[in-house]
XYZ file of C-alpha atoms in Angstrom:
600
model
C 8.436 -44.176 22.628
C 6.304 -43.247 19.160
C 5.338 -40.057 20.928
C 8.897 -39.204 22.343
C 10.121 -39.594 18.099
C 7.402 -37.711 16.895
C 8.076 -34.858 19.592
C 10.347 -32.930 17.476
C 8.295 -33.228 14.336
C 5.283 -31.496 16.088
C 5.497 -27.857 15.182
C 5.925 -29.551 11.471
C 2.906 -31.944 12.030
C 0.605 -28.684 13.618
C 1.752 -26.379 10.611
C 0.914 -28.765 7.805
C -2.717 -30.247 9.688
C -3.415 -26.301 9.951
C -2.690 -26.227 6.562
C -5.109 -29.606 6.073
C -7.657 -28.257 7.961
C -7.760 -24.308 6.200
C -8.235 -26.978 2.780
C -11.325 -28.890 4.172
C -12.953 -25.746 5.299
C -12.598 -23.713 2.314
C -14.322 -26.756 0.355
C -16.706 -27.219 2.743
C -18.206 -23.685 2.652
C -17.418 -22.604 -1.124
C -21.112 -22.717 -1.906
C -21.737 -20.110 0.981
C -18.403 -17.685 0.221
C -19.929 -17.589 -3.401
C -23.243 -16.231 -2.155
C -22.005 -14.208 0.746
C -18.926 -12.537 -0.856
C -18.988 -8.902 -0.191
C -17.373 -8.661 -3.619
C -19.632 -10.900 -5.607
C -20.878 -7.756 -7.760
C -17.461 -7.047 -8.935
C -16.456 -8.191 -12.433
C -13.347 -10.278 -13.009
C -12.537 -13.501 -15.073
C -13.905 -17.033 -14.286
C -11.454 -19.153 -11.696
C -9.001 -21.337 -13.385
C -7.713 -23.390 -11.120
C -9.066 -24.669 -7.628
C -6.114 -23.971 -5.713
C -4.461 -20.934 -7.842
C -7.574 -19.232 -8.899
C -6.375 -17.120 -11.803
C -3.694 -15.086 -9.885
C -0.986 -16.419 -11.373
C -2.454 -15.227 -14.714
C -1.364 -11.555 -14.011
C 2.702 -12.438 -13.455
C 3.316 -15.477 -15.792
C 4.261 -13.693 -18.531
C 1.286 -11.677 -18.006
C 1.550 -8.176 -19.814
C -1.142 -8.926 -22.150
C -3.364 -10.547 -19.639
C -2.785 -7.679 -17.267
C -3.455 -4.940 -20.200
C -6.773 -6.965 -21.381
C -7.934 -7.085 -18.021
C -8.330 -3.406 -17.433
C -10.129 -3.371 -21.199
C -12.448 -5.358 -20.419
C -13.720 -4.609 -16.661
C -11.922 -0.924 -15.812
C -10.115 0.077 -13.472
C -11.390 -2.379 -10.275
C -11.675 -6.129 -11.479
C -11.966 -8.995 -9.140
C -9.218 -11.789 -9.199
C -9.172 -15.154 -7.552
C -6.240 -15.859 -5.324
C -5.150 -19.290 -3.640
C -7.990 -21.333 -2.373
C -10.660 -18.966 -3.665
C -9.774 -16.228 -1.946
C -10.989 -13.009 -3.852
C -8.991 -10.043 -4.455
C -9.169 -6.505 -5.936
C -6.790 -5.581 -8.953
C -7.029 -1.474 -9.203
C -6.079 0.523 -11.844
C -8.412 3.512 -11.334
C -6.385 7.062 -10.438
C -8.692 8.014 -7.590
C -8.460 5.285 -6.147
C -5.084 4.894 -6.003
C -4.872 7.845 -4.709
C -7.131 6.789 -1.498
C -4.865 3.403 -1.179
C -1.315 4.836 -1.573
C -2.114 8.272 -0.126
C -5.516 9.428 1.310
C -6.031 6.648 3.346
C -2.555 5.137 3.749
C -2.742 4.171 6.912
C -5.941 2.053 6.716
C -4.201 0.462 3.135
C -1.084 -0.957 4.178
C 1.475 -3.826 3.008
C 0.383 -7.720 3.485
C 1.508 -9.406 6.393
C 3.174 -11.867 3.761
C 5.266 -8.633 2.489
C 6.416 -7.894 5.409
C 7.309 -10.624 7.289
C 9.187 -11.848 4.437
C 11.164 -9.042 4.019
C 11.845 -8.609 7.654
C 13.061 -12.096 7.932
C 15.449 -11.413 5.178
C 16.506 -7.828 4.824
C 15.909 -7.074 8.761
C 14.029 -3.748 9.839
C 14.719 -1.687 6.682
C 11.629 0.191 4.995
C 9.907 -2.292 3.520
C 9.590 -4.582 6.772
C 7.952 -1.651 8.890
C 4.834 -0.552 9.087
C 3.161 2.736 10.697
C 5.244 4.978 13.378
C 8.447 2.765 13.174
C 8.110 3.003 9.001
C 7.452 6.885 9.165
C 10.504 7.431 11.532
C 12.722 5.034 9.367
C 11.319 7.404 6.640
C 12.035 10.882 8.130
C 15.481 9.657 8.864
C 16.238 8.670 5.214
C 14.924 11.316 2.990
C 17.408 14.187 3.297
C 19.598 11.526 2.527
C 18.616 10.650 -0.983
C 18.439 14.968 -1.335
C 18.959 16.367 -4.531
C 22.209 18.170 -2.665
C 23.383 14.500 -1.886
C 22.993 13.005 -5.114
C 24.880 15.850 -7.005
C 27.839 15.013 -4.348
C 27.905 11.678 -5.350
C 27.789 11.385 -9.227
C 31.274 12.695 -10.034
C 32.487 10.214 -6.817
C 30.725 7.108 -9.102
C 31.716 8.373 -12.225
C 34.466 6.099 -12.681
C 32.486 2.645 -12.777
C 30.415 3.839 -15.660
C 33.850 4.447 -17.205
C 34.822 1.437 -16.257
C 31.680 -0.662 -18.101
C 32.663 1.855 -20.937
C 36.488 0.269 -21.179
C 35.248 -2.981 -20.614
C 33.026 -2.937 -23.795
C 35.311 -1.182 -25.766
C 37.911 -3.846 -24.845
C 35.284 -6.882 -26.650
C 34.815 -4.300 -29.810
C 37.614 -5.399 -32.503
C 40.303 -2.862 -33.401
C 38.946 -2.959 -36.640
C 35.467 -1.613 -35.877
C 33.928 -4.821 -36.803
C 30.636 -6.218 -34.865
C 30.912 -8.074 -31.868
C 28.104 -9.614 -29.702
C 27.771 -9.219 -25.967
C 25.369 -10.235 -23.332
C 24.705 -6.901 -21.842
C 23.149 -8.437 -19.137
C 25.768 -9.601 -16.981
C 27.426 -6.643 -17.374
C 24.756 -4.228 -16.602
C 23.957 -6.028 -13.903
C 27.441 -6.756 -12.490
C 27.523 -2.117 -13.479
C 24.690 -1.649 -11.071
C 25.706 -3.901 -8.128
C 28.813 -1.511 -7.814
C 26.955 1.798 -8.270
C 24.662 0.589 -5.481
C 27.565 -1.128 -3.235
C 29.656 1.797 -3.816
C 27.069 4.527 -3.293
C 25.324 3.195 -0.367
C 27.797 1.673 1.515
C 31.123 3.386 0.278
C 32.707 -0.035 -0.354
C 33.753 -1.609 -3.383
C 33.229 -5.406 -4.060
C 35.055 -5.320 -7.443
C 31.685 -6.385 -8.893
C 32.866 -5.492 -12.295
C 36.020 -7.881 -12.188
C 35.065 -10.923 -13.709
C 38.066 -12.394 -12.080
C 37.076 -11.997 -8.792
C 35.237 -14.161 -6.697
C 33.294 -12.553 -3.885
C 30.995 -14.253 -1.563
C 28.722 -11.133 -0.873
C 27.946 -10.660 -4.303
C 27.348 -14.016 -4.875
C 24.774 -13.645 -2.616
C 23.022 -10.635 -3.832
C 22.707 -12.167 -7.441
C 21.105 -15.645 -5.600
C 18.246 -13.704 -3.748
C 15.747 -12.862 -6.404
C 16.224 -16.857 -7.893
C 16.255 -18.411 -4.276
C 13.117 -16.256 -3.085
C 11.139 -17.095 -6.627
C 11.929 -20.635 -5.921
C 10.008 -20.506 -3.035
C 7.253 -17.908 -4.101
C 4.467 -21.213 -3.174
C 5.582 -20.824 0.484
C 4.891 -16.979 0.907
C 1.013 -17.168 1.782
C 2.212 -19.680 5.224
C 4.980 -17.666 5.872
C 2.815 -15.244 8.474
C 1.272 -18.351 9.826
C 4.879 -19.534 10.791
C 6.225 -16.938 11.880
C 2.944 -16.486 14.142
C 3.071 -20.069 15.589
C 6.611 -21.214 15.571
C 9.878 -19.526 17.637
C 13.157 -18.820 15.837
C 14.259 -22.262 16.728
C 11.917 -24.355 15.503
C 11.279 -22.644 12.280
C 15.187 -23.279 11.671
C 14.390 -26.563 12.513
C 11.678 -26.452 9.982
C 14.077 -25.552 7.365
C 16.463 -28.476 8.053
C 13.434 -30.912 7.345
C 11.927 -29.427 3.959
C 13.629 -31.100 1.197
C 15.331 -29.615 -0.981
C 18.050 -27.604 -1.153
C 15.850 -24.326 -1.977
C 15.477 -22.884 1.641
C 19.079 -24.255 2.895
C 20.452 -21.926 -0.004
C 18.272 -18.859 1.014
C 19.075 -19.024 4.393
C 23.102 -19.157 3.032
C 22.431 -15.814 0.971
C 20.522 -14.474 3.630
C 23.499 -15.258 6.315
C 26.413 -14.091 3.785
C 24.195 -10.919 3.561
C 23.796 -10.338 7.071
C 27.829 -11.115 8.096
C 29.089 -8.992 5.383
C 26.525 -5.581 5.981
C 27.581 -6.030 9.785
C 31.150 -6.298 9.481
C 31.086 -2.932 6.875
C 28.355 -1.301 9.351
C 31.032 -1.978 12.162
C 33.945 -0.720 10.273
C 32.219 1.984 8.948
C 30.766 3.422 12.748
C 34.146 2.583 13.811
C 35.481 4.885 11.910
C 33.315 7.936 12.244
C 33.596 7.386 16.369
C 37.169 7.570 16.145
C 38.137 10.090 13.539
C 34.573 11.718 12.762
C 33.691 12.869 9.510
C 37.571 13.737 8.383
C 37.924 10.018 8.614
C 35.064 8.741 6.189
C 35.479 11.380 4.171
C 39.445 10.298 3.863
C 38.396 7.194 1.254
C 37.747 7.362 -2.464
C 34.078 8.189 -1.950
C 34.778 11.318 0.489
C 32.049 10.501 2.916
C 28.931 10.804 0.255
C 28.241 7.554 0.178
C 24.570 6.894 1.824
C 25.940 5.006 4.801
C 27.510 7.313 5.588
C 25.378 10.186 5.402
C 22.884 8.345 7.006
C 25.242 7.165 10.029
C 26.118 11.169 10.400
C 22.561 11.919 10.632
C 21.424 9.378 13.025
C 24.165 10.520 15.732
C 23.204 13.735 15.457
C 19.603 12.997 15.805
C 17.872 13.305 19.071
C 17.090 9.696 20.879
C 13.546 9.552 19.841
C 14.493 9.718 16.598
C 17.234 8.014 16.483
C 17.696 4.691 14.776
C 18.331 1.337 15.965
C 21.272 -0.508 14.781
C 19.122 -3.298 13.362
C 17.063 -0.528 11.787
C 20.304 0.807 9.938
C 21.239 -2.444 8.975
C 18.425 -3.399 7.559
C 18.317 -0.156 5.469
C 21.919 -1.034 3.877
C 20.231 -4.469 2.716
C 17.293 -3.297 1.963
C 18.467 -0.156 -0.278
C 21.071 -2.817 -2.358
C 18.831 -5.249 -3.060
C 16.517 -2.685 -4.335
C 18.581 -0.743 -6.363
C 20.107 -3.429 -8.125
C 17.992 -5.778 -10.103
C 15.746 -3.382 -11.147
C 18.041 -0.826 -12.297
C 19.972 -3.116 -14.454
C 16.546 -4.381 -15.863
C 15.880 -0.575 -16.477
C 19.026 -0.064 -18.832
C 19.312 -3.031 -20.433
C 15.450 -2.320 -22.106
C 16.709 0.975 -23.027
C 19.712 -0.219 -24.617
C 17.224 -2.798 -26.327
C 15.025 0.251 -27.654
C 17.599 1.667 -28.734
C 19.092 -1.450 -30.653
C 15.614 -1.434 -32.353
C 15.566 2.151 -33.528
C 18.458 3.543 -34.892
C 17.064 6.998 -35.482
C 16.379 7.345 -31.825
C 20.248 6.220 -30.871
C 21.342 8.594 -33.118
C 19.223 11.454 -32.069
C 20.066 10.787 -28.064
C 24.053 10.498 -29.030
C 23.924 14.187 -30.663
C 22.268 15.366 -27.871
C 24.887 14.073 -25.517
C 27.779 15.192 -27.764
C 26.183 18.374 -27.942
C 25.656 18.684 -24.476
C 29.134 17.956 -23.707
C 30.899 20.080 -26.508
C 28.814 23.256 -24.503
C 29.815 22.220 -21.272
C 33.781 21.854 -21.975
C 33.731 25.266 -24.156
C 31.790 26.623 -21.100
C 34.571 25.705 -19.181
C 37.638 25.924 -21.033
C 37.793 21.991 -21.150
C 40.636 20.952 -23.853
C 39.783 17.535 -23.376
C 37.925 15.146 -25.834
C 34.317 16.043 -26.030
C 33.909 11.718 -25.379
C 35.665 12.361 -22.000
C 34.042 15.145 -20.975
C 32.111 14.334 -17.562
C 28.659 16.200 -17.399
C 27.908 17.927 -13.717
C 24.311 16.955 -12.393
C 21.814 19.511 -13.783
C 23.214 19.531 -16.805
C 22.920 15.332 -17.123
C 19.615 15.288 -15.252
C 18.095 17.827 -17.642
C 18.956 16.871 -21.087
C 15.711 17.003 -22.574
C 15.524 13.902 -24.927
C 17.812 11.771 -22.607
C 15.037 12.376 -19.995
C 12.631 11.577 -22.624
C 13.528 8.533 -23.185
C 14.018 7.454 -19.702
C 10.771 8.846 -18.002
C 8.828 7.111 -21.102
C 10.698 3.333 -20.914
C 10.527 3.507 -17.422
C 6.244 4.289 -17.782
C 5.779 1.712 -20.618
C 8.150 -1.210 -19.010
C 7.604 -0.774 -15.613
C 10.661 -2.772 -13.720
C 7.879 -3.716 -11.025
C 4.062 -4.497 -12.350
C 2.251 -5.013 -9.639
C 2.442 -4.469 -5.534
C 0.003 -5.683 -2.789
C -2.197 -4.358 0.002
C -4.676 -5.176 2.616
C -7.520 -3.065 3.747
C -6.767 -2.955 7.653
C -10.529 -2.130 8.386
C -13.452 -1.818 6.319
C -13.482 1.428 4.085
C -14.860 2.415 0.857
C -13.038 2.714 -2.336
C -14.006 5.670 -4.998
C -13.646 5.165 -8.849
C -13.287 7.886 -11.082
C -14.249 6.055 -13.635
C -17.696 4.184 -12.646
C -17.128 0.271 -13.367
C -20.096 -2.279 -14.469
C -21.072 -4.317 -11.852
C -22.374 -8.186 -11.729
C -26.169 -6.601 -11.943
C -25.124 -4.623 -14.706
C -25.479 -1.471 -13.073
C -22.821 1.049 -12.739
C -21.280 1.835 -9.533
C -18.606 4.581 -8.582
C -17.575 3.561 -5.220
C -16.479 -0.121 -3.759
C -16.840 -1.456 -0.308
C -13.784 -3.176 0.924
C -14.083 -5.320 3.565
C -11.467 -5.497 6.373
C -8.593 -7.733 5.593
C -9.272 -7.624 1.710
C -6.276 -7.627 -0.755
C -5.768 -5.178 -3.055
C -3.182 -5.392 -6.370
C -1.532 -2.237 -7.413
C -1.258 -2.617 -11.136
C 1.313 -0.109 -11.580
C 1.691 -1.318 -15.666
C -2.234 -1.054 -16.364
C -1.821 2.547 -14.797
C 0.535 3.763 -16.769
C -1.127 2.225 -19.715
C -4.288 3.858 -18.802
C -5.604 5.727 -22.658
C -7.577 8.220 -20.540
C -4.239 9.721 -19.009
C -1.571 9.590 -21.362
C -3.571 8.916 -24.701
C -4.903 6.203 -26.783
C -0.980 5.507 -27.827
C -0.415 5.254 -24.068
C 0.794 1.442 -24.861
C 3.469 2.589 -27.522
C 6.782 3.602 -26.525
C 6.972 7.640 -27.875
C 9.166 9.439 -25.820
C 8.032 12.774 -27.762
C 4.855 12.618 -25.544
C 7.483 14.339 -22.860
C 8.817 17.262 -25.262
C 7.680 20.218 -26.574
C 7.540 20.495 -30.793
C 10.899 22.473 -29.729
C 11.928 19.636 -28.194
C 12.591 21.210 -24.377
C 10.514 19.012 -21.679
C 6.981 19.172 -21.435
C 5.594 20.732 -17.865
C 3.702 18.230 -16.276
C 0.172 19.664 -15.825
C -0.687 20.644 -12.689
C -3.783 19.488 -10.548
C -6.159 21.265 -12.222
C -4.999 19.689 -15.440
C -3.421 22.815 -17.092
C 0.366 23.882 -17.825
C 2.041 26.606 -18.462
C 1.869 25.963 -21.913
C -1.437 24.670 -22.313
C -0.559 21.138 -22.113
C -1.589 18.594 -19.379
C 0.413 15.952 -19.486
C -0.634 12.994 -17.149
C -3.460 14.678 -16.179
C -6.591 14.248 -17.866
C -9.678 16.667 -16.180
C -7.953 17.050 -12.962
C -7.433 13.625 -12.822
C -3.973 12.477 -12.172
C -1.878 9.119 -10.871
C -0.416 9.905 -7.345
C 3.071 8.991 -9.081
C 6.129 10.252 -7.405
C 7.828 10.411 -10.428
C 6.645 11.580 -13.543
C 3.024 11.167 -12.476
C 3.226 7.319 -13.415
C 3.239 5.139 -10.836
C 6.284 3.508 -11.497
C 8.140 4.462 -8.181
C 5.003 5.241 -6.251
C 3.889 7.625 -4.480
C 2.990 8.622 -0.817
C 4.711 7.297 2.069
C 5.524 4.256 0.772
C 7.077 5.642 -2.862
C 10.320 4.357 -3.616
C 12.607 6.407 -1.353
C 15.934 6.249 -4.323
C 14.331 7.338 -7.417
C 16.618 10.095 -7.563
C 19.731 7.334 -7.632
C 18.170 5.078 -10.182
C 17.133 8.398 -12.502
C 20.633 9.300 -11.877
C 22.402 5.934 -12.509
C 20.370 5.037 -15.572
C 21.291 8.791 -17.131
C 24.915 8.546 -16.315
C 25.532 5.212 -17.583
C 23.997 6.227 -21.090
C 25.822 9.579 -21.252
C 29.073 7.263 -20.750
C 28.459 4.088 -23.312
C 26.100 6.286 -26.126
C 28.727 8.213 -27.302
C 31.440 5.986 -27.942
C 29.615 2.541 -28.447
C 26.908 1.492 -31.345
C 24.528 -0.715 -30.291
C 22.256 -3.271 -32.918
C 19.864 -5.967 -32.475
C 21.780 -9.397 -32.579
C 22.556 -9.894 -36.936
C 24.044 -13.388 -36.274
C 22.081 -16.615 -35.820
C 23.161 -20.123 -34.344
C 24.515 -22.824 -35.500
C 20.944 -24.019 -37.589
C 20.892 -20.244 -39.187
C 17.473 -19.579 -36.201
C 18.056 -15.612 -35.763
C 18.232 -14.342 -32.028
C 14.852 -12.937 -30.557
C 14.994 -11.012 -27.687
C 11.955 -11.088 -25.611
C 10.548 -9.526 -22.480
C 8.511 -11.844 -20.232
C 6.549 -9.783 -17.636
C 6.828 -12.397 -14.644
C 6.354 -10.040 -11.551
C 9.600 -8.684 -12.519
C 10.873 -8.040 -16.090
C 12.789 -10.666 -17.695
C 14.842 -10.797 -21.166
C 15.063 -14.241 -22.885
C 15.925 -15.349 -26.315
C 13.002 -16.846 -27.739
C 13.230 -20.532 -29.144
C 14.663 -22.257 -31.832
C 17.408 -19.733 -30.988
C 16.946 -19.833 -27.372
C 15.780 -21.920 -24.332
C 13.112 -19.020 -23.641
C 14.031 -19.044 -19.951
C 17.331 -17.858 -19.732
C 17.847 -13.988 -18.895
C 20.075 -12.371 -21.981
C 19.946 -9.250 -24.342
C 22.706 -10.225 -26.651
C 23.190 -7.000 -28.695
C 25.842 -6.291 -31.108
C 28.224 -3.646 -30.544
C 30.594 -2.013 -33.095
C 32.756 1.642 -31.966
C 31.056 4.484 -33.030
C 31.194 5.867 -36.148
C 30.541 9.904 -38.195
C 27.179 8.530 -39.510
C 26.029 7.383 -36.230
C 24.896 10.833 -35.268
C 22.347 12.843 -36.636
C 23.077 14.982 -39.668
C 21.806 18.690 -39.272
């Protein structure tokens, strides 16, 4: 009878013994790991904890830790991961290079990575691996074109005009200061851009008054997921050793409501992209191209694209429908958190330094004063919408957004594991245990590496020994037109080399900083985010001052707005005035005003 009970708690009973079991053995030979370690001659800090090593050093609030690592040990230190297990943190340009696009394929994502993203977002890009993640990848890139995204920035004009009424509406008539969490709005700005632009449907994300289930959701993935960031390292085992039904099961009996409330956002997700994936196919079936392209967005919305390209695609090539769905999740989910993140820091700079504010908002008025008498425009300069090149290659705008995005990375670090053995060259030679200096690294099969995308685009060898302070002049000319970035050989047409120091470079998609990536694995929407982050400046600069927050609370404690570097970047008010966990950038905002601009 005890063994007829017990029957249903087996699975359970085998997963946490296996867990039991990979405990006693990794105490049992610690003494012979620590003398047989293929990495024992490479430099790191001491282990701080038994079970967490010091890996959770480098994303609880970590961006000094991270920074200080690299300063002391170079660009390829040794970390200590859960039970011991030793990992490589890399910083060094070369070999980034051979991990992200040399020797891609024997680098690839963690098992963890991927099977957690595949049981949430489906098969989108980052739950594939090799062919199926180069096809997935072939498909998708003419979509995020250049020729696309100038299609679809007049269609998405209006929600940055939107966020711009909405503000205006909390400023006083009077032009006195208000203060407003930009967070929530920024965020709640970015959800639509993304909803809108890759799925053509609008979930009214910037209506406070509305209740929607689907965004709901979206916002509750990032804090449900980080809730259960200690379960990660079993999920592989689990999905390995237990069918679909018992690791449901699983997640009845964990207590808690933490899983129960990721599986809800994961279902509301999954119901919602169907029913618009359905509607949307529908559509083009019936009435082809004329028929998407009869809504608001004119058929330029991603989906859409991509759902044009896939039918005419031949069958090898061809996406599955779980492969398309799992791109609309994937690409939403994506672009919104760390896009918001992305603005709300610049609007933060720009709180902080006046002179730069005032600087960027001639630039834009500027801009748009030449484009209307270009044009004949009669309209208010403020209203005047710029056309892509134009926005895209305003010369301190970029500035300012290629160097926030290189000193506050959204994303600090990103995994991989060494799918055979290879070796690993350094361009800069690293001190080892013995004391000697070594250039190259072996890497043992199954070995973890950490992409340190902040320490490489802090690196003083590459961008300078300021490469820690935020100076978006690094990217202009004494003219102030855009620098060239130098080419491989580390020279310019000017002279200059920027991000490239000897020939040595980052393998950056963007910018040369690795702050989208690079390779086959870069961040495919780049383009988007540059173009979302640009557009909603060029819309809320001109017509809205922004200051740090003047008022304090109710014991006179001023408001300190701080970044904590957690993984992901997050802004929290620092105690007495705040609870230091809460996300927030309250800012104060007053309408613009003459001496707001820069006098010539």
């Amino acid at each position: 009878m005890a063994l007829i009970l017990l029957r249903p708690l087996m699975p359970l009973l085998r997963v946490c013994g296996s867990s039991i079991f990979a405990f006693i053995i990794w105490r049992l030979i610690k003494r012979l790991r620590a003398l047989n370690s293929p990495l024992t001659h490479i430099l790191g800090p001491k282990k701080e904890h038994w079970l967490k090593g010091n890996y959770h050093r480098i994303f609880k609030d970590g961006l000094q830790y991270n920074l200080d690592l690299v300063q002391k040990y170079g660009g390829a230190v040794k970390i200590y991961a859960l039970l011991g297990q030793e990992q490589l943190y890399i910083s060094d340009p070369l070999a980034l290079h051979h991990i992200i696009v040399k020797e891609q394929n024997v680098y690839e994502e963690t098992d963890m990575f991927i099977m957690s993203n595949r049981l949430i977002f489906g098969e989108g890009l980052i739950a594939t691996l090799g062919e199926q993640h180069r096809k997935q990848r072939k498909m998708l890139n003419p979509v995020f074109s250049l020729a696309n995204m100038r299609g679809l920035l007049p269609v998405i004009q209006p929600i940055a005009d939107q966020l711009r009424t909405i503000l205006n509406a909390k400023i006083p008539a009077d032009g006195s200061v208000v203060e407003v969490n930009l967070l929530p709005w920024l965020s709640r700005g970015a959800l639509e851009y993304i909803c809108q632009a890759a799925l053509g449907h609008s979930f009214n994300a910037l209506d406070a008054t509305k209740g929607n289930e689907y965004l709901e959701a979206i916002r509750r993935l990032a804090p449900s997921t980080l809730r259960l960031i200690f379960l990660r390292p079993f999920i592989p085992m689990i999905v390995r050793r237990l069918s679909l039904y018992w690791r449901n099961k699983m997640m009845d009996w964990v207590p808690g409501d933490a899983l129960k409330d990721l599986r809800h956002v994961v279902n509301v997700m999954d119901t919602t992209s169907k029913k618009i994936f359905t509607e949307k196919r529908a559509t083009l079936e019936n009435e082809g191209f004329v028929g998407i392209a009869g809504n608001r967005m004119q058929g330029k919305d991603i989906m859409s694209i991509m759902l044009q390209a896939n039918a005419s695609s031949s069958s090898d090539d061809r996406l599955t429908d779980s492969e398309l769905l799992g791109q609309m999740n994937t690409i939403i989910f994506a672009g919104f958190e760390t896009t918001a993140t992305a603005i709300c820091r610049i609007f933060w700079i720009l709180a902080q330094k006046q002179d730069v504010q005032a600087r960027l908002r001639s630039a834009i008025r500027k801009a748009k004063r030449d484009y209307a008498d270009a044009q004949g425009l009669s309209s208010p300069w403020e209203d005047v919408e710029l056309p892509y090149d134009t926005l895209m290659g305003l010369p301190y705008l970029d500035a300012i957004v290629r160097e926030t995005l290189r000193v506050y990375p959204p994303t600090s670090l990103l995994s991989r594991t060494a799918r055979q053995a290879s070796v690993l060259p350094l361009h800069r030679p690293i001190r080892s245990a013995s004391g000697e200096m070594i250039s190259s690294i072996h890497v043992p099969e199954n070995t973890t590496l950490i992409i340190s995308i902040l320490a490489s685009n802090h690196n003083k060898e590459i961008w300078g020994e300021d490469a820690s302070e935020w100076r978006p002049e690094r990217w202009l000319s004494p003219s102030g037109e855009r620098l060239p970035l130098g080419d491989g050989e580390g020279n310019s047409t000017n002279g200059a080399s920027l991000g490239v120091k000897n020939g040595i470079k980052y393998p950056g998609v963007y910018g040369l900083m690795m702050t989208f990536l690079g390779g086959g694995r870069a961040c495919i929407g780049f383009k988007f985010a540059e173009m979302e982050i640009k557009q909603v400046l060029a819309t809320l600069i001109p017509q809205i001052h922004f200051a740090l927050p003047a008022s304090t609370d109710r014991n006179g404690h001023v408001k300190e707005i701080y970044w904590k570097m957690n993984g992901l970047q997050v802004p929290v008010v620092r105690p007495p005035a705040g609870d230091n966990v809460t996300a927030q950038v309250p800012l104060d905002l007053r309408k613009v005003r003459e001496q707001d601009f820069v006098v010539n």
